[in-house]
mmCIF file of C-alpha atoms and ligand atoms in Angstrom:
data_model
loop_
_atom_site.group_PDB
_atom_site.id
_atom_site.type_symbol
_atom_site.label_atom_id
_atom_site.label_comp_id
_atom_site.label_asym_id
_atom_site.label_seq_id
_atom_site.Cartn_x
_atom_site.Cartn_y
_atom_site.Cartn_z
ATOM 1 C CA UNK C 1 0.000 0.000 0.000
ATOM 2 C CA UNK C 2 1.336 3.449 -0.877
ATOM 3 C CA UNK C 3 2.354 5.677 2.016
ATOM 4 C CA UNK C 4 0.168 8.365 3.499
ATOM 5 C CA UNK C 5 1.688 11.645 2.305
ATOM 6 C CA UNK C 6 1.979 14.004 5.260
ATOM 7 C CA UNK C 7 0.921 17.416 3.991
ATOM 8 C CA UNK C 8 3.187 19.914 5.731
ATOM 9 C CA UNK C 9 1.651 22.859 3.908
ATOM 10 C CA UNK C 10 -1.842 22.036 5.164
ATOM 11 C CA UNK C 11 -0.686 21.322 8.733
ATOM 12 C CA UNK C 12 1.353 24.548 8.780
ATOM 13 C CA UNK C 13 -1.625 26.558 7.473
ATOM 14 C CA UNK C 14 -3.848 25.088 10.183
ATOM 15 C CA UNK C 15 -1.227 25.826 12.855
ATOM 16 C CA UNK C 16 -0.809 29.407 11.642
ATOM 17 C CA UNK C 17 -4.567 30.008 11.593
ATOM 18 C CA UNK C 18 -4.785 28.761 15.181
ATOM 19 C CA UNK C 19 -1.860 31.024 16.108
ATOM 20 C CA UNK C 20 -3.524 34.049 14.527
ATOM 21 C CA UNK C 21 -6.517 33.460 16.812
ATOM 22 C CA UNK C 22 -4.224 33.200 19.834
ATOM 23 C CA UNK C 23 -2.339 36.360 18.821
ATOM 24 C CA UNK C 24 -5.625 38.280 18.502
ATOM 25 C CA UNK C 25 -6.713 37.116 21.976
ATOM 26 C CA UNK C 26 -3.315 38.043 23.445
ATOM 27 C CA UNK C 27 -3.475 41.527 21.868
ATOM 28 C CA UNK C 28 -6.977 42.041 23.266
ATOM 29 C CA UNK C 29 -5.901 40.999 26.699
ATOM 30 C CA UNK C 30 -2.589 42.867 26.947
ATOM 31 C CA UNK C 31 -2.577 45.511 24.203
ATOM 32 C CA UNK C 32 0.828 44.101 23.160
ATOM 33 C CA UNK C 33 1.694 43.062 19.595
ATOM 34 C CA UNK C 34 4.178 40.157 19.431
ATOM 35 C CA UNK C 35 7.216 41.491 17.593
ATOM 36 C CA UNK C 36 9.987 39.596 15.814
ATOM 37 C CA UNK C 37 13.210 41.391 14.852
ATOM 38 C CA UNK C 38 14.967 39.638 11.973
ATOM 39 C CA UNK C 39 18.596 40.382 11.152
ATOM 40 C CA UNK C 40 19.948 39.608 7.704
ATOM 41 C CA UNK C 41 23.642 40.151 7.013
ATOM 42 C CA UNK C 42 24.885 40.103 3.411
ATOM 43 C CA UNK C 43 23.098 39.376 0.167
ATOM 44 C CA UNK C 44 22.672 35.612 0.030
ATOM 45 C CA UNK C 45 19.530 35.258 -2.159
ATOM 46 C CA UNK C 46 18.239 32.120 -0.394
ATOM 47 C CA UNK C 47 18.564 33.816 3.026
ATOM 48 C CA UNK C 48 16.715 36.879 1.711
ATOM 49 C CA UNK C 49 13.827 34.651 0.569
ATOM 50 C CA UNK C 50 13.707 32.824 3.935
ATOM 51 C CA UNK C 51 13.626 36.114 5.849
ATOM 52 C CA UNK C 52 10.941 37.580 3.584
ATOM 53 C CA UNK C 53 8.788 34.463 4.091
ATOM 54 C CA UNK C 54 9.195 34.763 7.850
ATOM 55 C CA UNK C 55 8.221 38.454 7.767
ATOM 56 C CA UNK C 56 5.118 37.735 5.676
ATOM 57 C CA UNK C 57 4.084 34.885 7.938
ATOM 58 C CA UNK C 58 4.416 37.183 10.977
ATOM 59 C CA UNK C 59 2.209 39.804 9.397
ATOM 60 C CA UNK C 60 -0.428 37.242 8.385
ATOM 61 C CA UNK C 61 -0.564 35.978 11.961
ATOM 62 C CA UNK C 62 -1.115 39.545 13.250
ATOM 63 C CA UNK C 63 2.422 39.939 14.578
ATOM 64 C CA UNK C 64 4.892 42.711 13.899
ATOM 65 C CA UNK C 65 8.187 42.046 12.187
ATOM 66 C CA UNK C 66 11.138 44.352 11.677
ATOM 67 C CA UNK C 67 13.886 43.513 9.234
ATOM 68 C CA UNK C 68 17.395 44.807 9.893
ATOM 69 C CA UNK C 69 19.454 44.469 6.708
ATOM 70 C CA UNK C 70 23.194 44.791 7.101
ATOM 71 C CA UNK C 71 25.834 44.770 4.390
ATOM 72 C CA UNK C 72 28.112 41.775 3.743
ATOM 73 C CA UNK C 73 31.024 43.875 5.110
ATOM 74 C CA UNK C 74 29.420 44.325 8.548
ATOM 75 C CA UNK C 75 31.870 43.717 11.374
ATOM 76 C CA UNK C 76 31.146 41.396 14.269
ATOM 77 C CA UNK C 77 31.183 44.396 16.639
ATOM 78 C CA UNK C 78 28.516 46.164 14.569
ATOM 79 C CA UNK C 79 26.313 43.085 14.541
ATOM 80 C CA UNK C 80 26.748 42.558 18.291
ATOM 81 C CA UNK C 81 25.812 46.201 18.800
ATOM 82 C CA UNK C 82 22.552 45.767 16.850
ATOM 83 C CA UNK C 83 21.720 42.597 18.798
ATOM 84 C CA UNK C 84 22.349 44.469 22.062
ATOM 85 C CA UNK C 85 19.901 47.172 20.928
ATOM 86 C CA UNK C 86 17.268 44.515 20.158
ATOM 87 C CA UNK C 87 17.977 42.770 23.480
ATOM 88 C CA UNK C 88 17.304 46.071 25.285
ATOM 89 C CA UNK C 89 14.256 47.090 23.254
ATOM 90 C CA UNK C 90 11.206 46.133 25.314
ATOM 91 C CA UNK C 91 8.963 46.264 22.226
ATOM 92 C CA UNK C 92 10.966 43.419 20.595
ATOM 93 C CA UNK C 93 10.038 39.929 21.833
ATOM 94 C CA UNK C 94 11.927 37.609 19.493
ATOM 95 C CA UNK C 95 15.261 38.001 17.687
ATOM 96 C CA UNK C 96 16.209 35.989 14.648
ATOM 97 C CA UNK C 97 19.684 36.111 13.151
ATOM 98 C CA UNK C 98 19.496 34.553 9.693
ATOM 99 C CA UNK C 99 22.307 32.060 9.031
ATOM 100 C CA UNK C 100 24.789 31.692 7.453
ATOM 101 C CA UNK C 101 26.776 34.780 8.459
ATOM 102 C CA UNK C 102 29.699 36.219 6.462
ATOM 103 C CA UNK C 103 33.161 34.739 7.156
ATOM 104 C CA UNK C 104 34.445 37.626 9.305
ATOM 105 C CA UNK C 105 31.732 36.963 11.916
ATOM 106 C CA UNK C 106 31.848 34.136 14.465
ATOM 107 C CA UNK C 107 28.438 32.488 14.423
ATOM 108 C CA UNK C 108 28.613 31.045 17.937
ATOM 109 C CA UNK C 109 29.565 34.402 19.513
ATOM 110 C CA UNK C 110 26.655 36.072 17.746
ATOM 111 C CA UNK C 111 24.065 33.418 18.634
ATOM 112 C CA UNK C 112 25.237 33.412 22.256
ATOM 113 C CA UNK C 113 24.727 37.190 22.413
ATOM 114 C CA UNK C 114 20.965 36.984 21.863
ATOM 115 C CA UNK C 115 19.326 37.230 25.264
ATOM 116 C CA UNK C 116 17.858 33.783 26.092
ATOM 117 C CA UNK C 117 14.382 35.257 26.650
ATOM 118 C CA UNK C 118 14.286 36.489 23.026
ATOM 119 C CA UNK C 119 16.054 33.467 21.514
ATOM 120 C CA UNK C 120 13.079 32.193 19.484
ATOM 121 C CA UNK C 121 15.313 29.896 17.392
ATOM 122 C CA UNK C 122 16.281 28.050 20.606
ATOM 123 C CA UNK C 123 20.012 28.218 19.863
ATOM 124 C CA UNK C 124 21.245 29.781 23.131
ATOM 125 C CA UNK C 125 22.995 27.320 25.497
ATOM 126 C CA UNK C 126 20.536 28.223 28.276
ATOM 127 C CA UNK C 127 17.556 27.264 26.101
ATOM 128 C CA UNK C 128 19.290 24.149 24.757
ATOM 129 C CA UNK C 129 20.040 23.181 28.378
ATOM 130 C CA UNK C 130 16.403 23.643 29.392
ATOM 131 C CA UNK C 131 15.361 21.526 26.423
ATOM 132 C CA UNK C 132 17.854 18.799 27.352
ATOM 133 C CA UNK C 133 16.395 18.740 30.852
ATOM 134 C CA UNK C 134 12.879 18.279 29.488
ATOM 135 C CA UNK C 135 11.627 21.731 30.545
ATOM 136 C CA UNK C 136 11.906 23.763 27.331
ATOM 137 C CA UNK C 137 11.321 27.505 27.280
ATOM 138 C CA UNK C 138 11.254 27.476 23.460
ATOM 139 C CA UNK C 139 10.957 24.544 21.087
ATOM 140 C CA UNK C 140 13.610 24.237 18.348
ATOM 141 C CA UNK C 141 11.644 25.223 15.235
ATOM 142 C CA UNK C 142 12.377 22.504 12.661
ATOM 143 C CA UNK C 143 12.393 19.547 15.088
ATOM 144 C CA UNK C 144 9.224 20.843 16.741
ATOM 145 C CA UNK C 145 7.667 21.108 13.272
ATOM 146 C CA UNK C 146 8.419 17.409 12.707
ATOM 147 C CA UNK C 147 6.902 16.552 16.087
ATOM 148 C CA UNK C 148 3.704 18.512 15.345
ATOM 149 C CA UNK C 149 3.399 16.739 11.984
ATOM 150 C CA UNK C 150 3.643 13.375 13.755
ATOM 151 C CA UNK C 151 1.006 14.507 16.233
ATOM 152 C CA UNK C 152 -1.419 15.823 13.613
ATOM 153 C CA UNK C 153 -0.984 12.631 11.588
ATOM 154 C CA UNK C 154 -1.876 10.526 14.663
ATOM 155 C CA UNK C 155 1.422 8.657 14.504
ATOM 156 C CA UNK C 156 2.265 6.779 17.691
ATOM 157 C CA UNK C 157 5.755 7.714 18.908
ATOM 158 C CA UNK C 158 5.947 6.268 22.429
ATOM 159 C CA UNK C 159 7.923 3.035 22.548
ATOM 160 C CA UNK C 160 8.910 3.276 18.883
ATOM 161 C CA UNK C 161 12.483 3.193 17.622
ATOM 162 C CA UNK C 162 13.227 6.591 16.112
ATOM 163 C CA UNK C 163 16.431 6.926 14.104
ATOM 164 C CA UNK C 164 17.650 10.473 13.480
ATOM 165 C CA UNK C 165 20.048 10.807 10.577
ATOM 166 C CA UNK C 166 22.232 13.870 11.303
ATOM 167 C CA UNK C 167 23.599 15.393 14.521
ATOM 168 C CA UNK C 168 23.602 19.132 13.812
ATOM 169 C CA UNK C 169 22.796 21.595 16.591
ATOM 170 C CA UNK C 170 19.902 22.970 14.518
ATOM 171 C CA UNK C 171 18.122 19.762 13.521
ATOM 172 C CA UNK C 172 19.606 16.370 14.442
ATOM 173 C CA UNK C 173 20.467 16.777 18.133
ATOM 174 C CA UNK C 174 17.380 18.766 19.176
ATOM 175 C CA UNK C 175 15.190 16.381 17.138
ATOM 176 C CA UNK C 176 16.553 13.462 19.126
ATOM 177 C CA UNK C 177 16.008 15.393 22.384
ATOM 178 C CA UNK C 178 12.359 16.082 21.570
ATOM 179 C CA UNK C 179 11.618 12.463 20.650
ATOM 180 C CA UNK C 180 13.362 10.941 23.662
ATOM 181 C CA UNK C 181 11.869 13.182 26.330
ATOM 182 C CA UNK C 182 8.948 12.236 28.552
ATOM 183 C CA UNK C 183 5.668 13.611 27.273
ATOM 184 C CA UNK C 184 3.241 13.525 24.377
ATOM 185 C CA UNK C 185 4.523 12.634 20.884
ATOM 186 C CA UNK C 186 7.768 11.496 22.514
ATOM 187 C CA UNK C 187 8.989 8.643 24.742
ATOM 188 C CA UNK C 188 10.705 7.050 21.758
ATOM 189 C CA UNK C 189 13.866 4.955 21.856
ATOM 190 C CA UNK C 190 16.225 7.148 19.875
ATOM 191 C CA UNK C 191 19.360 6.425 17.857
ATOM 192 C CA UNK C 192 21.377 9.296 16.341
ATOM 193 C CA UNK C 193 23.470 8.586 13.225
ATOM 194 C CA UNK C 194 26.116 10.739 11.536
ATOM 195 C CA UNK C 195 28.877 10.569 8.963
ATOM 196 C CA UNK C 196 31.017 8.280 11.153
ATOM 197 C CA UNK C 197 28.242 5.800 11.892
ATOM 198 C CA UNK C 198 29.207 2.257 10.865
ATOM 199 C CA UNK C 199 26.664 0.022 9.112
ATOM 200 C CA UNK C 200 24.249 2.899 8.576
ATOM 201 C CA UNK C 201 21.646 1.017 6.466
ATOM 202 C CA UNK C 202 21.506 -1.711 9.111
ATOM 203 C CA UNK C 203 20.537 0.899 11.712
ATOM 204 C CA UNK C 204 18.126 2.905 9.569
ATOM 205 C CA UNK C 205 16.338 -0.357 8.653
ATOM 206 C CA UNK C 206 15.499 -0.776 12.337
ATOM 207 C CA UNK C 207 13.658 2.544 12.457
ATOM 208 C CA UNK C 208 9.919 2.713 13.028
ATOM 209 C CA UNK C 209 10.330 6.463 12.547
ATOM 210 C CA UNK C 210 13.209 7.704 10.407
ATOM 211 C CA UNK C 211 14.091 11.404 10.392
ATOM 212 C CA UNK C 212 16.551 12.359 7.649
ATOM 213 C CA UNK C 213 18.515 15.603 8.145
ATOM 214 C CA UNK C 214 21.877 15.306 6.441
ATOM 215 C CA UNK C 215 21.724 17.606 3.413
ATOM 216 C CA UNK C 216 22.462 14.909 0.801
ATOM 217 C CA UNK C 217 19.942 14.673 -2.053
ATOM 218 C CA UNK C 218 18.022 11.374 -2.311
ATOM 219 C CA UNK C 219 20.468 9.719 0.120
ATOM 220 C CA UNK C 220 17.917 7.471 1.854
ATOM 221 C CA UNK C 221 16.945 4.660 -0.519
ATOM 222 C CA UNK C 222 14.299 1.958 -0.142
ATOM 223 C CA UNK C 223 17.002 -0.493 0.980
ATOM 224 C CA UNK C 224 17.598 1.700 4.032
ATOM 225 C CA UNK C 225 13.957 1.751 5.149
ATOM 226 C CA UNK C 226 11.909 -0.893 6.930
ATOM 227 C CA UNK C 227 8.568 -1.560 5.200
ATOM 228 C CA UNK C 228 5.850 0.321 7.083
ATOM 229 C CA UNK C 229 8.215 2.906 8.602
ATOM 230 C CA UNK C 230 7.302 6.579 8.978
ATOM 231 C CA UNK C 231 9.802 8.726 7.051
ATOM 232 C CA UNK C 232 10.242 12.425 7.872
ATOM 233 C CA UNK C 233 12.467 14.236 5.368
ATOM 234 C CA UNK C 234 14.015 17.461 6.675
ATOM 235 C CA UNK C 235 16.505 17.824 3.817
ATOM 236 C CA UNK C 236 16.305 20.726 1.388
ATOM 237 C CA UNK C 237 18.683 20.296 -1.554
ATOM 238 C CA UNK C 238 18.711 21.974 -4.914
ATOM 239 C CA UNK C 239 19.379 19.626 -7.828
ATOM 240 C CA UNK C 240 19.266 21.122 -11.333
ATOM 241 C CA UNK C 241 17.135 23.967 -10.004
ATOM 242 C CA UNK C 242 14.657 21.577 -8.365
ATOM 243 C CA UNK C 243 14.178 21.119 -4.608
ATOM 244 C CA UNK C 244 14.648 17.562 -3.371
ATOM 245 C CA UNK C 245 14.922 16.053 0.080
ATOM 246 C CA UNK C 246 17.423 13.685 1.676
ATOM 247 C CA UNK C 247 15.078 10.787 0.898
ATOM 248 C CA UNK C 248 14.568 9.206 -2.502
ATOM 249 C CA UNK C 249 10.839 9.856 -2.333
ATOM 250 C CA UNK C 250 9.795 7.816 -5.388
ATOM 251 C CA UNK C 251 11.644 4.733 -4.151
ATOM 252 C CA UNK C 252 10.679 5.008 -0.480
ATOM 253 C CA UNK C 253 7.022 6.127 -0.690
ATOM 254 C CA UNK C 254 5.791 2.705 -1.913
ATOM 255 C CA UNK C 255 7.153 0.924 1.178
ATOM 256 C CA UNK C 256 6.714 3.559 3.933
ATOM 257 C CA UNK C 257 3.470 3.864 5.908
ATOM 258 C CA UNK C 258 3.756 7.679 5.933
ATOM 259 C CA UNK C 259 6.226 10.102 4.378
ATOM 260 C CA UNK C 260 6.766 13.852 4.044
ATOM 261 C CA UNK C 261 7.327 15.311 0.564
ATOM 262 C CA UNK C 262 9.920 17.950 -0.389
ATOM 263 C CA UNK C 263 8.839 20.647 -0.978
ATOM 264 C CA UNK C 264 5.604 20.907 1.008
ATOM 265 C CA UNK C 265 6.659 18.772 3.967
ATOM 266 C CA UNK C 266 8.765 19.839 6.946
ATOM 267 C CA UNK C 267 9.809 23.187 5.395
ATOM 268 C CA UNK C 268 6.549 25.112 5.944
ATOM 269 C CA UNK C 269 6.356 23.884 9.551
ATOM 270 C CA UNK C 270 9.600 25.592 10.579
ATOM 271 C CA UNK C 271 8.162 29.078 10.069
ATOM 272 C CA UNK C 272 4.931 28.180 11.869
ATOM 273 C CA UNK C 273 6.975 27.064 14.893
ATOM 274 C CA UNK C 274 9.021 30.278 14.805
ATOM 275 C CA UNK C 275 5.779 32.264 15.066
ATOM 276 C CA UNK C 276 4.654 30.055 17.928
ATOM 277 C CA UNK C 277 7.904 30.803 19.784
ATOM 278 C CA UNK C 278 7.498 34.540 19.122
ATOM 279 C CA UNK C 279 4.055 34.475 20.736
ATOM 280 C CA UNK C 280 5.536 32.536 23.675
ATOM 281 C CA UNK C 281 8.258 35.205 23.957
ATOM 282 C CA UNK C 282 5.648 37.991 24.032
ATOM 283 C CA UNK C 283 3.718 36.093 26.710
ATOM 284 C CA UNK C 284 6.879 35.649 28.803
ATOM 285 C CA UNK C 285 7.656 39.368 28.479
ATOM 286 C CA UNK C 286 4.099 40.287 29.524
ATOM 287 C CA UNK C 287 4.287 38.170 32.680
HETATM 288 P P1 LIG U 301 24.462 19.967 8.735
HETATM 289 O O1 LIG U 301 25.320 19.968 7.510
HETATM 290 O O2 LIG U 301 24.751 20.935 9.836
HETATM 291 O O3 LIG U 301 24.502 18.506 9.368
HETATM 292 C C1 LIG U 301 24.418 17.365 8.569
HETATM 293 C C2 LIG U 301 24.521 16.123 9.434
HETATM 294 O O4 LIG U 301 24.421 14.988 8.587
HETATM 295 C C3 LIG U 301 25.846 16.009 10.173
HETATM 296 O O5 LIG U 301 25.623 15.549 11.482
HETATM 297 C C4 LIG U 301 26.611 14.999 9.363
HETATM 298 O O6 LIG U 301 27.481 14.184 10.121
HETATM 299 C C5 LIG U 301 25.497 14.116 8.823
HETATM 300 N N1 LIG U 301 25.890 13.459 7.581
HETATM 301 C C6 LIG U 301 26.398 14.047 6.474
HETATM 302 N N2 LIG U 301 26.654 13.117 5.546
HETATM 303 C C7 LIG U 301 26.316 11.928 6.069
HETATM 304 C C8 LIG U 301 26.352 10.596 5.604
HETATM 305 N N3 LIG U 301 26.821 10.281 4.378
HETATM 306 N N4 LIG U 301 25.921 9.614 6.419
HETATM 307 C C9 LIG U 301 25.476 9.887 7.659
HETATM 308 N N5 LIG U 301 25.400 11.143 8.155
HETATM 309 C C10 LIG U 301 25.824 12.146 7.372
HETATM 310 O O7 LIG U 301 22.993 20.114 8.206
HETATM 311 P P2 LIG U 301 21.631 20.623 8.942
HETATM 312 O O8 LIG U 301 21.292 19.732 10.069
HETATM 313 O O9 LIG U 301 21.697 22.081 9.166
HETATM 314 O O10 LIG U 301 20.606 20.384 7.750
HETATM 315 C C11 LIG U 301 20.335 19.099 7.237
HETATM 316 C C12 LIG U 301 19.396 19.243 6.059
HETATM 317 O O11 LIG U 301 18.169 19.799 6.516
HETATM 318 C C13 LIG U 301 19.882 20.193 4.956
HETATM 319 O O12 LIG U 301 19.425 19.704 3.715
HETATM 320 C C14 LIG U 301 19.192 21.498 5.290
HETATM 321 O O13 LIG U 301 19.011 22.313 4.151
HETATM 322 C C15 LIG U 301 17.881 20.999 5.805
HETATM 323 N N6 LIG U 301 17.200 21.917 6.733
HETATM 324 C C16 LIG U 301 15.876 22.091 6.535
HETATM 325 C C17 LIG U 301 15.159 22.897 7.374
HETATM 326 C C18 LIG U 301 13.691 23.012 7.173
HETATM 327 O O14 LIG U 301 13.108 23.999 7.549
HETATM 328 N N7 LIG U 301 13.041 22.015 6.576
HETATM 329 C C19 LIG U 301 15.794 23.656 8.461
HETATM 330 C C20 LIG U 301 17.199 23.327 8.643
HETATM 331 C C21 LIG U 301 17.860 22.503 7.777
HETATM 332 P P3 LIG U 301 28.789 14.795 10.880
HETATM 333 O O15 LIG U 301 28.241 15.484 12.094
HETATM 334 O O16 LIG U 301 29.574 13.593 11.199
HETATM 335 O O17 LIG U 301 29.435 15.731 9.908
#
């Protein structure tokens, strides 16, 4: 039987509509408009598109967004100065620094300089620590998007073997943390794989839920997937001007029980989760 295709676009639209209702109620109650400050350094076209999409999504949900565009020659000190201004601006609730940053700027120093209360990407060590301890302040956007898709698709996670392919700080590690923690849509037995993992197909074939986040087009083939597995494809790769995931969709869809497409799968969920965190940030500030 062909896999159920998990429609990330539809789930994201539903999540954003629900958020818009919550934002309206919050504004009524407090008179405060949740406000995201986005910082874009340089002229990477893909980053510019991502930031524009985030701004539009904010506006549609009734939130305010401010874009700070800095030139590719910006120094680290100048960027840190802008972040300090946003940290100190009480009308700003969330701060997003679009990655990647130009070579002259140290990414870790910059991300660490965002005050944890406004760190809606959940990159600050304090927020990562809270997440690791199972008491998150913010949810990491892409992994949380995957978790919401599992929830909305009524996929049982507790007790299942989840294999996460990739150990990045942005996707792989926090994905594993969300799935292993106690709570709803979690309680999985989790294995994390990376480029040094031996016998990779042997491990991925054990997965009830396989999350692919490695950035290699069509890497996961049908031989790497157990029949009936749930396959969540985080990868976004451009091949001959076409977007493809880390999973060979045409080969894997016939044997999986559920699968996310690329595009239209995990991608749209990331922005929805960023908005959710921005509303949380505004709520925390109002407390
Ligand atoms: P990174 O490059 O930071 O990490 C890739 C991970 O994959 C690393 O842990 C790496 O291992 C591992 N890896 C690479 N090659 C192999 C291999 N042959 N076998 C096993 N493991 C391997 O990528 P990100 O986590 O940032 O992103 C992953 C993908 O997800 C990309 O395509 C990216 O574009 C996409 N993405 C999508 C988002 C969305 O909104 N849908 C958001 C963020 C990312 P090692 O650590 O050993 O190097």
